[in-house]
Amino acid sequence: MAIRPYWRDPTRFQIDFYPVDSKTRKRTVLPPGITKKTAIEIEKDLCSAKKNNQPRLSVSATVNELFRDYLAYSKNYLAPSTIKDVEMVFNNSISKILGDFRAEDLNRQHMNSYIKIRSKIKYRNRPPKNKTMLREMRYVSAFITWCRENIRGFRNTDFSLPKLKVIKPKPIILTFEEAIKLIVSANQLTRTWLLVITDGILRKSEASNLTWPDIDFERKTIKVIQKGGEENIKPITDITITEINKLSRRTKFVFQSPVKKAPAPLRDLRGSIEAARKKAGIEKRVYPHLLRHSMSTLFLEAGGDLRTLQGILGHSDIKMTEWYTQIMVEQKRKQLNNLGLDRALTKALEEQKNNDN
């Protein structure tokens, strides 16, 4: 659950939660005048109401016997997509490798064995990555935590997860020229959508949820609702204002689906983005969030500071913003390698050594 300001009226609070026996998230918007302290008390009442539904299970049960109850209990709290992923992992891996062991006996050695066996189970002729196995083991860790909290007498102090090295992929960004070519090559609706993302350095959801009252044409700013329900005012350029004015204002959302009175879904824009990529002659894989990464990196390369970029991106922790400095280092290393300085110096030193001999 989470308490956050109501996006339509920041003076009010809303509580997001998954009620008992429900697969969909519910939102409770509190009436005006409720303080943050009272909202926290209401959230505690919802938590205590859920805890009254805790199951009573046996300590000596196996993982297979308990995991189904864990899934049924977790449906009240986790998102449906997460529940679906946990069920798939349990059926394909956890039940086959750890299912016959008592849950109370699981320890680090069991998880090491899980890694050895799981690494041999291939999907599409490919072994699983460490990132995938780490996610699956975290599901087991959450299951053990649930057992400790819900099964009387359950004692498992030896359980821990082994460390796995996760290799992050090398960052790929678009150059300024590639971003311009992509935007120009798209159709009117997709071009404006990509331009808003690029100009405001927005997330795709922030651009899609824009309504006409969110745009201040006189001050040339847009108001976006970021993660956590916080508002952020961002400046936009004249060309973005010009392109937005070409769209119809008869809709609620700036980028609205022609079928429903809702933001245009990303699947309707993917085909247009792919067509624009091919038309622009870009060989890199292009997706909307790539523009956010690219413009953030270009902002730092142009002399912008991290604190300003943190405010633009809406990051709560500056460590998240520092990730873009790593992209800058990789880009500079790639550009230096393209210059051939290393190869030229190596060749010159070899020639000098031969001449000295």
mmCIF file of C-alpha atoms in Angstrom, residues 40-213:
data_model
loop_
_atom_site.group_PDB
_atom_site.id
_atom_site.type_symbol
_atom_site.label_atom_id
_atom_site.label_comp_id
_atom_site.label_asym_id
_atom_site.label_seq_id
_atom_site.Cartn_x
_atom_site.Cartn_y
_atom_site.Cartn_z
ATOM 1 C CA ILE A 40 -1.507 6.892 8.189
ATOM 2 C CA GLU A 41 -3.986 5.652 10.814
ATOM 3 C CA ILE A 42 -6.468 4.710 8.074
ATOM 4 C CA GLU A 43 -3.710 2.815 6.271
ATOM 5 C CA LYS A 44 -2.916 0.913 9.496
ATOM 6 C CA ASP A 45 -6.574 -0.085 9.787
ATOM 7 C CA LEU A 46 -6.464 -1.518 6.267
ATOM 8 C CA CYS A 47 -3.291 -3.436 7.152
ATOM 9 C CA SER A 48 -4.817 -4.876 10.319
ATOM 10 C CA ALA A 49 -7.906 -5.915 8.358
ATOM 11 C CA LYS A 50 -5.677 -7.918 6.037
ATOM 12 C CA LYS A 51 -3.748 -9.530 8.877
ATOM 13 C CA ASN A 52 -6.974 -11.017 10.261
ATOM 14 C CA ASN A 53 -7.045 -13.241 7.168
ATOM 15 C CA GLN A 54 -3.714 -14.917 7.926
ATOM 16 C CA PRO A 55 -3.796 -18.703 7.371
ATOM 17 C CA ARG A 56 -2.885 -21.330 9.956
ATOM 18 C CA LEU A 57 -0.553 -23.886 8.375
ATOM 19 C CA SER A 58 1.717 -26.716 9.504
ATOM 20 C CA VAL A 59 5.394 -26.128 10.270
ATOM 21 C CA SER A 60 6.397 -29.496 8.804
ATOM 22 C CA ALA A 61 4.810 -28.831 5.392
ATOM 23 C CA THR A 62 6.883 -28.930 2.203
ATOM 24 C CA VAL A 63 7.445 -26.068 -0.208
ATOM 25 C CA ASN A 64 4.884 -27.498 -2.644
ATOM 26 C CA GLU A 65 2.267 -27.721 0.103
ATOM 27 C CA LEU A 66 2.797 -24.154 1.312
ATOM 28 C CA PHE A 67 3.537 -22.255 -1.874
ATOM 29 C CA ARG A 68 -0.032 -22.467 -3.179
ATOM 30 C CA ASP A 69 -1.310 -20.910 0.045
ATOM 31 C CA TYR A 70 1.376 -18.249 -0.249
ATOM 32 C CA LEU A 71 0.193 -17.395 -3.769
ATOM 33 C CA ALA A 72 -3.451 -17.230 -2.692
ATOM 34 C CA TYR A 73 -2.515 -14.953 0.197
ATOM 35 C CA SER A 74 -0.243 -12.745 -1.950
ATOM 36 C CA LYS A 75 -2.989 -12.040 -4.474
ATOM 37 C CA ASN A 76 -4.352 -9.549 -1.949
ATOM 38 C CA TYR A 77 -1.128 -7.529 -2.041
ATOM 39 C CA LEU A 78 0.828 -8.037 -5.267
ATOM 40 C CA ALA A 79 -0.002 -6.814 -8.745
ATOM 41 C CA PRO A 80 -1.626 -9.384 -11.080
ATOM 42 C CA SER A 81 1.394 -9.309 -13.408
ATOM 43 C CA THR A 82 3.723 -10.128 -10.494
ATOM 44 C CA ILE A 83 1.476 -12.970 -9.326
ATOM 45 C CA LYS A 84 1.466 -14.394 -12.856
ATOM 46 C CA ASP A 85 5.272 -14.313 -12.977
ATOM 47 C CA VAL A 86 5.596 -15.958 -9.539
ATOM 48 C CA GLU A 87 3.200 -18.740 -10.575
ATOM 49 C CA MET A 88 5.177 -19.375 -13.760
ATOM 50 C CA VAL A 89 8.489 -19.513 -11.875
ATOM 51 C CA PHE A 90 7.003 -21.847 -9.263
ATOM 52 C CA ASN A 91 5.584 -24.272 -11.832
ATOM 53 C CA ASN A 92 8.701 -24.301 -14.028
ATOM 54 C CA SER A 93 11.514 -24.214 -11.475
ATOM 55 C CA ILE A 94 10.816 -23.893 -7.755
ATOM 56 C CA SER A 95 8.398 -26.818 -7.450
ATOM 57 C CA LYS A 96 10.698 -29.134 -9.431
ATOM 58 C CA ILE A 97 13.919 -28.244 -7.598
ATOM 59 C CA LEU A 98 12.830 -27.299 -4.063
ATOM 60 C CA GLY A 99 9.256 -28.586 -3.906
ATOM 61 C CA ASP A 100 9.887 -31.763 -1.863
ATOM 62 C CA PHE A 101 11.959 -30.063 0.862
ATOM 63 C CA ARG A 102 10.442 -28.822 4.105
ATOM 64 C CA ALA A 103 10.188 -25.041 3.985
ATOM 65 C CA GLU A 104 11.644 -24.767 7.480
ATOM 66 C CA ASP A 105 14.793 -26.660 6.394
ATOM 67 C CA LEU A 106 15.715 -24.446 3.426
ATOM 68 C CA ASN A 107 19.148 -22.838 3.761
ATOM 69 C CA ARG A 108 21.963 -21.400 1.663
ATOM 70 C CA GLN A 109 23.100 -24.843 0.471
ATOM 71 C CA HIS A 110 19.668 -25.495 -1.003
ATOM 72 C CA MET A 111 19.853 -22.211 -2.903
ATOM 73 C CA ASN A 112 23.354 -23.048 -4.200
ATOM 74 C CA SER A 113 21.960 -26.337 -5.481
ATOM 75 C CA TYR A 114 19.056 -24.426 -7.003
ATOM 76 C CA ILE A 115 21.525 -22.297 -8.990
ATOM 77 C CA LYS A 116 23.439 -25.351 -10.279
ATOM 78 C CA ILE A 117 20.295 -27.184 -11.381
ATOM 79 C CA ARG A 118 18.510 -24.091 -12.674
ATOM 80 C CA SER A 119 21.481 -23.053 -14.813
ATOM 81 C CA LYS A 120 21.110 -26.307 -16.790
ATOM 82 C CA ILE A 121 17.435 -25.698 -17.612
ATOM 83 C CA LYS A 122 17.510 -23.913 -20.959
ATOM 84 C CA TYR A 123 14.812 -21.817 -22.551
ATOM 85 C CA ARG A 124 14.976 -21.494 -26.333
ATOM 86 C CA ASN A 125 18.379 -23.213 -26.186
ATOM 87 C CA ARG A 126 19.717 -20.492 -23.882
ATOM 88 C CA PRO A 127 20.749 -20.905 -20.242
ATOM 89 C CA PRO A 128 19.182 -18.470 -17.759
ATOM 90 C CA LYS A 129 21.017 -15.282 -16.887
ATOM 91 C CA ASN A 130 22.124 -14.508 -13.349
ATOM 92 C CA LYS A 131 19.589 -11.692 -13.260
ATOM 93 C CA THR A 132 16.785 -14.185 -13.947
ATOM 94 C CA MET A 133 17.936 -16.647 -11.284
ATOM 95 C CA LEU A 134 18.362 -13.843 -8.761
ATOM 96 C CA ARG A 135 14.769 -12.737 -9.360
ATOM 97 C CA GLU A 136 13.524 -16.295 -8.857
ATOM 98 C CA MET A 137 15.488 -16.714 -5.619
ATOM 99 C CA ARG A 138 14.013 -13.476 -4.313
ATOM 100 C CA TYR A 139 10.586 -15.021 -4.788
ATOM 101 C CA VAL A 140 11.731 -17.901 -2.564
ATOM 102 C CA SER A 141 13.057 -15.405 -0.008
ATOM 103 C CA ALA A 142 9.693 -13.603 0.050
ATOM 104 C CA PHE A 143 8.002 -16.992 0.526
ATOM 105 C CA ILE A 144 10.206 -17.787 3.547
ATOM 106 C CA THR A 145 9.452 -14.360 5.024
ATOM 107 C CA TRP A 146 5.737 -15.069 4.617
ATOM 108 C CA CYS A 147 6.159 -18.410 6.401
ATOM 109 C CA ARG A 148 7.897 -16.730 9.342
ATOM 110 C CA GLU A 149 5.121 -14.173 9.703
ATOM 111 C CA ASN A 150 2.122 -16.464 9.189
ATOM 112 C CA ILE A 151 3.023 -19.951 10.489
ATOM 113 C CA ARG A 152 3.182 -20.328 14.242
ATOM 114 C CA GLY A 153 6.398 -21.980 15.389
ATOM 115 C CA PHE A 154 8.137 -21.572 12.019
ATOM 116 C CA ARG A 155 11.840 -21.109 12.702
ATOM 117 C CA ASN A 156 14.260 -20.760 9.845
ATOM 118 C CA THR A 157 17.288 -18.665 10.702
ATOM 119 C CA ASP A 158 19.734 -20.354 8.291
ATOM 120 C CA PHE A 159 18.100 -19.193 5.071
ATOM 121 C CA SER A 160 20.068 -16.710 2.979
ATOM 122 C CA LEU A 161 20.606 -16.019 -0.698
ATOM 123 C CA PRO A 162 23.970 -16.538 -2.417
ATOM 124 C CA LYS A 163 25.415 -13.607 -4.310
ATOM 125 C CA LEU A 164 25.279 -13.605 -8.085
ATOM 126 C CA LYS A 165 27.150 -11.178 -10.289
ATOM 127 C CA VAL A 166 24.778 -9.345 -12.596
ATOM 128 C CA ILE A 167 26.399 -7.801 -15.662
ATOM 129 C CA LYS A 168 24.621 -4.653 -16.734
ATOM 130 C CA PRO A 169 24.306 -4.186 -20.495
ATOM 131 C CA LYS A 170 26.329 -1.428 -22.089
ATOM 132 C CA PRO A 171 24.238 1.734 -22.359
ATOM 133 C CA ILE A 172 23.111 2.706 -25.849
ATOM 134 C CA ILE A 173 21.866 6.195 -26.632
ATOM 135 C CA LEU A 174 20.934 8.163 -29.704
ATOM 136 C CA THR A 175 23.093 11.008 -30.904
ATOM 137 C CA PHE A 176 21.533 14.443 -31.290
ATOM 138 C CA GLU A 177 21.394 14.010 -35.078
ATOM 139 C CA GLU A 178 19.753 10.569 -34.789
ATOM 140 C CA ALA A 179 17.093 11.900 -32.407
ATOM 141 C CA ILE A 180 16.260 14.727 -34.832
ATOM 142 C CA LYS A 181 16.050 12.313 -37.787
ATOM 143 C CA LEU A 182 13.755 9.985 -35.835
ATOM 144 C CA ILE A 183 11.350 12.777 -34.872
ATOM 145 C CA VAL A 184 11.233 14.285 -38.369
ATOM 146 C CA SER A 185 10.623 10.871 -39.987
ATOM 147 C CA ALA A 186 7.536 10.083 -37.862
ATOM 148 C CA ASN A 187 3.917 10.944 -38.675
ATOM 149 C CA GLN A 188 2.228 13.958 -37.075
ATOM 150 C CA LEU A 189 0.860 12.313 -33.909
ATOM 151 C CA THR A 190 3.943 10.184 -33.229
ATOM 152 C CA ARG A 191 6.258 13.093 -34.076
ATOM 153 C CA THR A 192 4.570 15.365 -31.538
ATOM 154 C CA TRP A 193 4.573 12.602 -28.907
ATOM 155 C CA LEU A 194 8.297 11.925 -29.404
ATOM 156 C CA LEU A 195 9.022 15.652 -29.452
ATOM 157 C CA VAL A 196 7.275 16.163 -26.103
ATOM 158 C CA ILE A 197 9.285 13.288 -24.585
ATOM 159 C CA THR A 198 12.533 14.668 -26.015
ATOM 160 C CA ASP A 199 11.918 18.320 -25.177
ATOM 161 C CA GLY A 200 10.681 17.725 -21.629
ATOM 162 C CA ILE A 201 12.849 14.613 -21.007
ATOM 163 C CA LEU A 202 9.692 12.770 -19.938
ATOM 164 C CA ARG A 203 8.722 9.198 -19.300
ATOM 165 C CA LYS A 204 6.356 7.762 -21.890
ATOM 166 C CA SER A 205 3.533 7.577 -19.332
ATOM 167 C CA GLU A 206 4.018 11.241 -18.414
ATOM 168 C CA ALA A 207 3.704 12.262 -22.065
ATOM 169 C CA SER A 208 0.729 9.980 -22.740
ATOM 170 C CA ASN A 209 -1.243 11.256 -19.725
ATOM 171 C CA LEU A 210 -0.940 14.924 -20.708
ATOM 172 C CA THR A 211 -4.271 16.750 -20.834
ATOM 173 C CA TRP A 212 -4.907 20.091 -22.511
ATOM 174 C CA PRO A 213 -5.180 22.016 -19.197
#
